[in-house]
Structures are given as C-alpha cells and as structure tokens.
Amino acid sequence: MVPPKKSKKKKNDSKQLKKTKNKKKGKPKSIRPPVPLENGAAIDSDWWNSFWTKNSSTPDSNVPSDEEEGFKYFFRVSKKTFEYICSLVREDLISRPPSGLINIEGRLLSVEKQVAIALRRLASGESQVSVGASFGVGQSTVSQVTWRFIEALEERGKHHLSWPGSSRMEKIKSEFELSFGLPNCCGAIDATHIVMTLPAVQTSDDWCDQENNFSMFLQGIVDHEKRFLDIVTGWPGGMTVSRLFKFSGFYELCKSGDRMNGDIRRLSEGADIREYIVGGVDYPLLPWLITPYEDDDDLSAAMLNFNKMHEATRSVAVKAFSVLKGSWRILNKVMWRPDKRKLPSIVLVCCLLHNIVIDCGDSLHPDVALSSHHDSGYTGQRCKQVDPLGQLLRDNLAKYSLH
Amino acid sequence: MLCSISASTSTATSSSSSGRSNSNWLEKLRSSKGFPSSTDLDLEQFLALPQNHNHPVPPDNLEPSKHPQTHHPTDQLLQNPTQQNPFFTIVTNVLAELFCMGDSSLKIQPGKKCSRKQTIPKFCLPSDPPSDFSNNTANYGGISDNAPAPSKTDSASPVSDDNSGVGLGKELADHQQVKLVENVICIEEGEVEEEEEEEEMGYGNLSGFSRTEVTVIDTSFASWKFDKMLFRKKNVWKVRDKRGQFMSSGKKKKRKASSVDSENVRGGLHRVKKPKTFNGQRGLSKKGSDGAFKDEYHLNDKSRTASRKISDSFSKALKKKQSTLSLENGGSSVVLIKNIPTGKKSGTSSPRSCPKSIQRQVKV
C-alpha cells in the first residue's frame, strides 16, 4: 500500500517542482528577495523630501513656503509632534519583511511614511487615490495604512483622552472662572454631526437627521484649552441631542453620583455651587448641566449677564469642534458610504490627535481655514426639561455673575 | 382500549365473513356473551334489539359512515333518545368515555347528531398495532413533505371505505399518523412561539420598533467601544445590548434541533433500520482505502463477537426451554416447540435481527 503512494507523491513533487521552475522562469519576482527598508535610519525623512518637492509646487497658493510651516500645514502637527505620534504607534506599524506594506518600488513603508499617509488622509479628507498619488502609493495602500494607524492609535493614545483627576479638575475650574467668570465649572459640552452618504439598503430614518442628512453624532466635553475630556460617538443623527446625552455614559455616571461629585464651592452669598458643565439650549437643565435662560423670557440683568458668561464658556466647546473638524477634515466632509462600525474609530482618533496636538503644546497653523460653526446649517432644538435643582443652581450663578 | 376492541372485532368479522365452518368455540363464545348464535343476523338489527348483557359491544356502526344521509336504525335511536335502552346507554357511555363527550345524555339532543370529530382528541396507542401501521409511518415522510397539515386533518376525518375491522384498523393507523403529524406541527409551532417569547424576553415589548445596530465609542465607560441595538418608534428610542452569540447560537441550535427532529420524523424508522455496515461505507468515503479496510475489519470483529454472543445466548435459552418443557406435561403448543430442531447450526441462523451479511461473515 505505502510504496505506490510514495511513488505518486514523488511524481506530484516532481510535477510541482517543474511548475515552480516554470513559474520562476516566467515570473522571476515570485520569490521575493529580502526587502530593504526605505531608509536604514531610525527616523525616515526621505518620504518628506520627496513629498515636499512634489506638493510644495502645487498651484494651491495657501501652501507656506517655509518647510516647517509646510509640514504643519499638510499634517496639522509639527515635526516634533509627528515624531511623538510615530513613537506611539511604531510597534504596531513597523514593517516586518513577511507582512510589511510595500511601496511601488518594492520597498517596505517606513512607520513615518505610514503615519504621514494616515495623517494626510485624516487631515485633508481627500480621496484615497489623491492622497496615494501625493505619496506615490496606491489607493489600497492608503486605505490599509490609514486603518492600521487608526487601530494603533485607538489603543496607544487612550491616555490623551480621559476625565481629569481632582487636581487637574481644580485647575480646569479655576481657568474657566478666570477666563469666563463662572465658578466651579468643569467643562463645556456640545455635539456635532458627522455627515455621510449611505447606500440605499442602509438608509434608515434613524440616521436621517433634522436637516435630512445621514449623520452620526459626536458629543464632547472640553476643558478650557479645548481639549476633549469625554466623547461619545456612534449614535445616529436621527435622535435629538438631549436623547444622545441621555444615552451617554457621562449622563449615567452623573446620575449615579459617580461624576461631577467634586468639591462644592460656597459663594460669598452663602449659596453652594456644585460641580457642573455648561451646555446649549438643546441640552436639559440638570443639577450638573447648566443651560442658558430662554431668550424670550423677561430676563433680568443678572440673567442676561449670566447668559453672556454662559455662552462664552460654552463657546470653548463650539470652538473645539470647529478646530477638530477644520483640522481633521475627514470629519467635515460628507463621507461617502463609510463603514458605520469603523466611523466611530475614525472620529475617536481625530479627537485623540486633537488632544495630542494640545498636549504637545502644538497649535494649529493659522492658514488652516476654519468654518464659522462646526455644525453649520443645524439649529439647536430646545430641550424643555428643567430640573428644579438645576434651576436653583442657575439662579445662584446668575446672582453671582453680577459681582 | 378502542384499538383492542377493534382488533378483536376485526378478527371476529373476518372469520365470520370468510364463511368458514362454524367452530364450536365461536358459538360458545357468543352464547357466553349473550350474542345470538345465528350467523346471518345483521349487526344493526342486533343492536336495535334489546339485549341484556353488560359487555360493551364494539360500536362499528357508530363509526361515521360514508353516506350520512342514509337512515340507519342507530340513527333513529340517536334521534329518539326516548327509546333508550340499557345497551344504548352502555354504548353512549363508552363513546362518551372514548371521545370525551362529557355527559352523554346532555350531549345528545333531539334532531342533532353529535359531532363526529373529537372536541378534545385523545391519543390512543393500540396494544397491537395493525400490520400496515409501520408501513404507513414509513411512508409518512412523503405525506408530511407534500401535503399541508390541514388537508391531513381533513383526510383524518373518519371516512373509511367500509365498516369492517380492517378498515377500522386502517383508520386507526391513519388517525395515529394524523396525531403524529399534529404533534410534530405543535412542536414546530411551539418552537417558533418560544423563539418569539425569547425575543420578547430579550428586548421587551418592542413590536413596531425599527432596529438599528450601532457601534458606539463612549469614553465614560471602562470599555470604550461596544455594540448596541437601537430601537426606534417615532420619538421613542430604546437601547438594548446587542444580542450576541448566545442568542444567535440558540437560533442555530433550534434550527439544528428542528431539522433533526423533522429528519427523525420524516425518516421514521429508516434511521433505526440503517445497517451497521453503513459506518464502514462512510469510513470508506472519508478515510480512503486504508481506513475503510480498518473499519471493515473492526466491523467484522464486532459482528463476529456480537453474533457469537447472540448465538450462544440463543442456544442457551433453547437448552433451558427444552429442559423446562421436557418436565412439563405435553400440550399442543408444547409439542410444536418440541419439534423445533435445537442444533448449533440452526441456533446460529435463527436470530432474525442479525443481518444476512453479518451471518455470512460469521460463517466465514
């Protein structure tokens, strides 16, 4: 029984060998030689030189002439911050010969080039084809690299987005009071729509928002530096902002007393001011979420003054979203049929990058145009929910605002 | 109970209809039970006659006839309860007991026939199922596959060819088949209902809600990323945890289970009847020639040992019987048994349960 099988195997083997030989003759690249890295140095800079020479001479007049500024213009971050981001994701993105991504010349992509491709894709919101063309890589490479980067930063950059501890919170509160006059304010909350198109089979009223766009919500609470402290994304744009808020973990934590439970500030008038955040008219008035007085009411001077202070504080959140959407324009453009499971990760990574820029002491290049409002075309739907304790707190703050 | 009666009736009627010579034992039986001994007595006439006996008579003619418009004496009896006699009450009692008609006197109304279908059907297993029952059950799969359930129930309405005992036996078999069908349908429906109930349990009362699967990232939770099931009905939004593998696996399980069940039902006795050699064939197809040889070898081994055991036990039993029978006084049956040859060869060939192939292998 066994010997004939062996002979068969031998025959098969010999056939296979012949086949491979033929293949080798036909396609000499079938067995790849060890692929060299684009640059042997620890930090690759060749990609930048080629990118800069290729893209600085474009008819786009906004491109700064200075190389450093040009870097910031294209990637929204300074070279220093860029290196830091590379260090965060290096372990996940480093190309290893069997599975590494290869560029057109057959060389493995360096981590730097991968990060640059991903950042450019997120920052510009341009198509994968055009981003690939600017780097000399294909569309599929841009797609793969961007998603690998998102997955890597989603895990490695978590520490850049967290609810502050008590000491840091005290700093935030004092900064808010110093800047806008509201005592014991922990942050500002706002929400924006990430607009997208959906295939016909996925179109649902749930995703269709008040402006008849298909959209996904992003809600964020920011500190005085426009840093995101807490975000929620993934909920469909068809719901109201107040509903979105009530589905958030922040609401649950506050409701159960596990958040916004820090030191109570006693005002000179004897009123106690607990920790709270400020939100727009589309949020409910709660003991820990203060909304402005309605404009149509007969507002006292104190109330009007409070509303001004409130709006100034809340505008930090509005600006933060404007900066976010202006910096990472993939969020600002109408996404074409995104994977709704992946979109929240893209949004999160953009928020992480936004925070990394702030944490690294970086700033947005002034030439990067920002829209006047992050959610242009959307008008807030007033939430009529009023909690008596929230009302009391707001009245106390209004009284205090006159001082 | 009904089945045992029908079996005895069928034998009685068949013997009488065949026109064989009247044996003494039949006359004795008739006389002992109070029946008239004459063979040409019409059963309907007999039923109409007032008789004084306590034993319930098989209500053959009370079985729904093919032509309900024809007037039978029993129909007249049923229509005129004033003419009730003890036998009639016995029959009605038996019927009431069998078909759960409750108080028969209350049910039978003048000018109205009692319902032929059982309001609360009873499942009755015969002590000696008719010979064609197994065949019918074997053919059952085809029936259930092709014909819808309601038509089966309609066909189950007791419309038999004749009122003979054989017909009744067939009817019973059909009736039981239908019962089986009904049971299967009930099980399947039950499963569906259970599933729906589970769904309701899992998501509460969310009928009319649209469902959307959402992947949410919320940094307030320990695990930032999670999937949720979002339900919406106009302005009412409800969130539930996405039903994970547990539920889906349950569904799969159910499907599997239901399919297995249906296979079992459809396959009937085929599965049981599959010969053991089939395993060997399976092995052949899967393992190739070597594996098949091994399987066959094992099978031969097993079959040899099994057949040896069977033959040994059978010969031992025969020997024991022989020894006991030899001590007993001889009767007709004893004589017959005594005539059975008790050799070792016959012993090995006697067990019918052994497939012929196995027996051959044993011989080899």
JSON list of N, CA and C in Angstrom, two decimals, chain B residues 9-10 12 14-15 29 31 44 55 91 99 118 125 144-145 155 162 177 217 245 303 308 317 331 355 358:
[
{"chain": "B", "resi": 9, "resn": "THR", "atom": "N", "xyz": [-62.66, -7.26, 17.09]},
{"chain": "B", "resi": 9, "resn": "THR", "atom": "CA", "xyz": [-63.77, -7.20, 16.16]},
{"chain": "B", "resi": 9, "resn": "THR", "atom": "C", "xyz": [-63.35, -7.61, 14.77]},
{"chain": "B", "resi": 10, "resn": "SER", "atom": "N", "xyz": [-62.22, -7.08, 14.39]},
{"chain": "B", "resi": 10, "resn": "SER", "atom": "CA", "xyz": [-61.74, -7.38, 13.04]},
{"chain": "B", "resi": 10, "resn": "SER", "atom": "C", "xyz": [-61.55, -8.86, 12.85]},
{"chain": "B", "resi": 12, "resn": "ALA", "atom": "N", "xyz": [-63.08, -11.21, 14.50]},
{"chain": "B", "resi": 12, "resn": "ALA", "atom": "CA", "xyz": [-64.39, -11.84, 14.54]},
{"chain": "B", "resi": 12, "resn": "ALA", "atom": "C", "xyz": [-65.12, -11.70, 13.21]},
{"chain": "B", "resi": 14, "resn": "SER", "atom": "N", "xyz": [-63.85, -10.87, 10.30]},
{"chain": "B", "resi": 14, "resn": "SER", "atom": "CA", "xyz": [-63.15, -11.52, 9.19]},
{"chain": "B", "resi": 14, "resn": "SER", "atom": "C", "xyz": [-63.43, -13.01, 9.17]},
{"chain": "B", "resi": 15, "resn": "SER", "atom": "N", "xyz": [-63.49, -13.58, 10.36]},
{"chain": "B", "resi": 15, "resn": "SER", "atom": "CA", "xyz": [-63.74, -15.03, 10.45]},
{"chain": "B", "resi": 15, "resn": "SER", "atom": "C", "xyz": [-65.16, -15.34, 9.98]},
{"chain": "B", "resi": 29, "resn": "LEU", "atom": "N", "xyz": [-68.58, -18.91, 22.62]},
{"chain": "B", "resi": 29, "resn": "LEU", "atom": "CA", "xyz": [-68.24, -17.53, 22.99]},
{"chain": "B", "resi": 29, "resn": "LEU", "atom": "C", "xyz": [-69.46, -16.62, 22.86]},
{"chain": "B", "resi": 31, "resn": "SER", "atom": "N", "xyz": [-72.59, -17.48, 22.90]},
{"chain": "B", "resi": 31, "resn": "SER", "atom": "CA", "xyz": [-73.62, -17.80, 23.91]},
{"chain": "B", "resi": 31, "resn": "SER", "atom": "C", "xyz": [-73.21, -17.29, 25.28]},
{"chain": "B", "resi": 44, "resn": "GLU", "atom": "N", "xyz": [-76.78, -4.44, 12.81]},
{"chain": "B", "resi": 44, "resn": "GLU", "atom": "CA", "xyz": [-77.61, -3.28, 13.11]},
{"chain": "B", "resi": 44, "resn": "GLU", "atom": "C", "xyz": [-78.92, -3.71, 13.76]},
{"chain": "B", "resi": 55, "resn": "HIS", "atom": "N", "xyz": [-71.46, -6.40, 28.65]},
{"chain": "B", "resi": 55, "resn": "HIS", "atom": "CA", "xyz": [-70.22, -6.09, 27.93]},
{"chain": "B", "resi": 55, "resn": "HIS", "atom": "C", "xyz": [-70.47, -5.08, 26.83]},
{"chain": "B", "resi": 91, "resn": "VAL", "atom": "N", "xyz": [-73.48, 1.91, 25.21]},
{"chain": "B", "resi": 91, "resn": "VAL", "atom": "CA", "xyz": [-72.74, 2.36, 24.03]},
{"chain": "B", "resi": 91, "resn": "VAL", "atom": "C", "xyz": [-72.40, 3.83, 24.12]},
{"chain": "B", "resi": 99, "resn": "PHE", "atom": "N", "xyz": [-64.53, 9.50, 23.59]},
{"chain": "B", "resi": 99, "resn": "PHE", "atom": "CA", "xyz": [-64.40, 10.75, 22.86]},
{"chain": "B", "resi": 99, "resn": "PHE", "atom": "C", "xyz": [-64.61, 11.98, 23.73]},
{"chain": "B", "resi": 118, "resn": "GLN", "atom": "N", "xyz": [-63.62, 14.60, 17.51]},
{"chain": "B", "resi": 118, "resn": "GLN", "atom": "CA", "xyz": [-63.42, 14.73, 18.95]},
{"chain": "B", "resi": 118, "resn": "GLN", "atom": "C", "xyz": [-63.13, 16.18, 19.28]},
{"chain": "B", "resi": 125, "resn": "LEU", "atom": "N", "xyz": [-52.79, 4.68, 21.98]},
{"chain": "B", "resi": 125, "resn": "LEU", "atom": "CA", "xyz": [-51.84, 3.74, 21.40]},
{"chain": "B", "resi": 125, "resn": "LEU", "atom": "C", "xyz": [-52.42, 2.34, 21.42]},
{"chain": "B", "resi": 144, "resn": "SER", "atom": "N", "xyz": [-46.03, 14.11, 4.80]},
{"chain": "B", "resi": 144, "resn": "SER", "atom": "CA", "xyz": [-45.83, 15.36, 5.53]},
{"chain": "B", "resi": 144, "resn": "SER", "atom": "C", "xyz": [-45.10, 16.38, 4.67]},
{"chain": "B", "resi": 145, "resn": "ASP", "atom": "N", "xyz": [-44.22, 15.91, 3.81]},
{"chain": "B", "resi": 145, "resn": "ASP", "atom": "CA", "xyz": [-43.49, 16.85, 2.97]},
{"chain": "B", "resi": 145, "resn": "ASP", "atom": "C", "xyz": [-44.39, 17.49, 1.93]},
{"chain": "B", "resi": 155, "resn": "SER", "atom": "N", "xyz": [-58.26, 14.66, 5.87]},
{"chain": "B", "resi": 155, "resn": "SER", "atom": "CA", "xyz": [-58.23, 13.27, 5.46]},
{"chain": "B", "resi": 155, "resn": "SER", "atom": "C", "xyz": [-58.39, 12.34, 6.65]},
{"chain": "B", "resi": 162, "resn": "ASP", "atom": "N", "xyz": [-65.20, 1.01, 4.32]},
{"chain": "B", "resi": 162, "resn": "ASP", "atom": "CA", "xyz": [-66.30, 0.18, 4.86]},
{"chain": "B", "resi": 162, "resn": "ASP", "atom": "C", "xyz": [-66.21, 0.14, 6.37]},
{"chain": "B", "resi": 177, "resn": "GLN", "atom": "N", "xyz": [-51.41, 8.39, 12.66]},
{"chain": "B", "resi": 177, "resn": "GLN", "atom": "CA", "xyz": [-50.50, 9.18, 11.83]},
{"chain": "B", "resi": 177, "resn": "GLN", "atom": "C", "xyz": [-50.81, 10.65, 11.97]},
{"chain": "B", "resi": 217, "resn": "ILE", "atom": "N", "xyz": [-18.69, 54.48, 20.61]},
{"chain": "B", "resi": 217, "resn": "ILE", "atom": "CA", "xyz": [-17.49, 54.71, 21.42]},
{"chain": "B", "resi": 217, "resn": "ILE", "atom": "C", "xyz": [-17.87, 55.75, 22.46]},
{"chain": "B", "resi": 245, "resn": "GLN", "atom": "N", "xyz": [-23.63, 36.19, 20.57]},
{"chain": "B", "resi": 245, "resn": "GLN", "atom": "CA", "xyz": [-23.53, 34.83, 20.05]},
{"chain": "B", "resi": 245, "resn": "GLN", "atom": "C", "xyz": [-24.49, 33.88, 20.72]},
{"chain": "B", "resi": 303, "resn": "SER", "atom": "N", "xyz": [-19.04, -7.72, 14.60]},
{"chain": "B", "resi": 303, "resn": "SER", "atom": "CA", "xyz": [-20.18, -8.52, 14.20]},
{"chain": "B", "resi": 303, "resn": "SER", "atom": "C", "xyz": [-19.97, -9.98, 14.58]},
{"chain": "B", "resi": 308, "resn": "ARG", "atom": "N", "xyz": [-21.69, -14.17, 17.78]},
{"chain": "B", "resi": 308, "resn": "ARG", "atom": "CA", "xyz": [-21.35, -15.28, 18.68]},
{"chain": "B", "resi": 308, "resn": "ARG", "atom": "C", "xyz": [-22.15, -15.20, 19.96]},
{"chain": "B", "resi": 317, "resn": "ALA", "atom": "N", "xyz": [-30.66, -20.40, 25.82]},
{"chain": "B", "resi": 317, "resn": "ALA", "atom": "CA", "xyz": [-32.09, -20.22, 26.12]},
{"chain": "B", "resi": 317, "resn": "ALA", "atom": "C", "xyz": [-32.89, -21.41, 25.62]},
{"chain": "B", "resi": 331, "resn": "GLY", "atom": "N", "xyz": [-48.71, -30.45, 25.79]},
{"chain": "B", "resi": 331, "resn": "GLY", "atom": "CA", "xyz": [-49.89, -29.83, 25.17]},
{"chain": "B", "resi": 331, "resn": "GLY", "atom": "C", "xyz": [-49.59, -29.65, 23.71]},
{"chain": "B", "resi": 355, "resn": "PRO", "atom": "N", "xyz": [-28.33, -9.17, 10.50]},
{"chain": "B", "resi": 355, "resn": "PRO", "atom": "CA", "xyz": [-28.38, -9.07, 9.05]},
{"chain": "B", "resi": 355, "resn": "PRO", "atom": "C", "xyz": [-27.70, -10.26, 8.39]},
{"chain": "B", "resi": 358, "resn": "ILE", "atom": "N", "xyz": [-23.94, -10.17, 8.07]},
{"chain": "B", "resi": 358, "resn": "ILE", "atom": "CA", "xyz": [-23.21, -10.48, 9.29]},
{"chain": "B", "resi": 358, "resn": "ILE", "atom": "C", "xyz": [-23.16, -11.99, 9.49]}
]
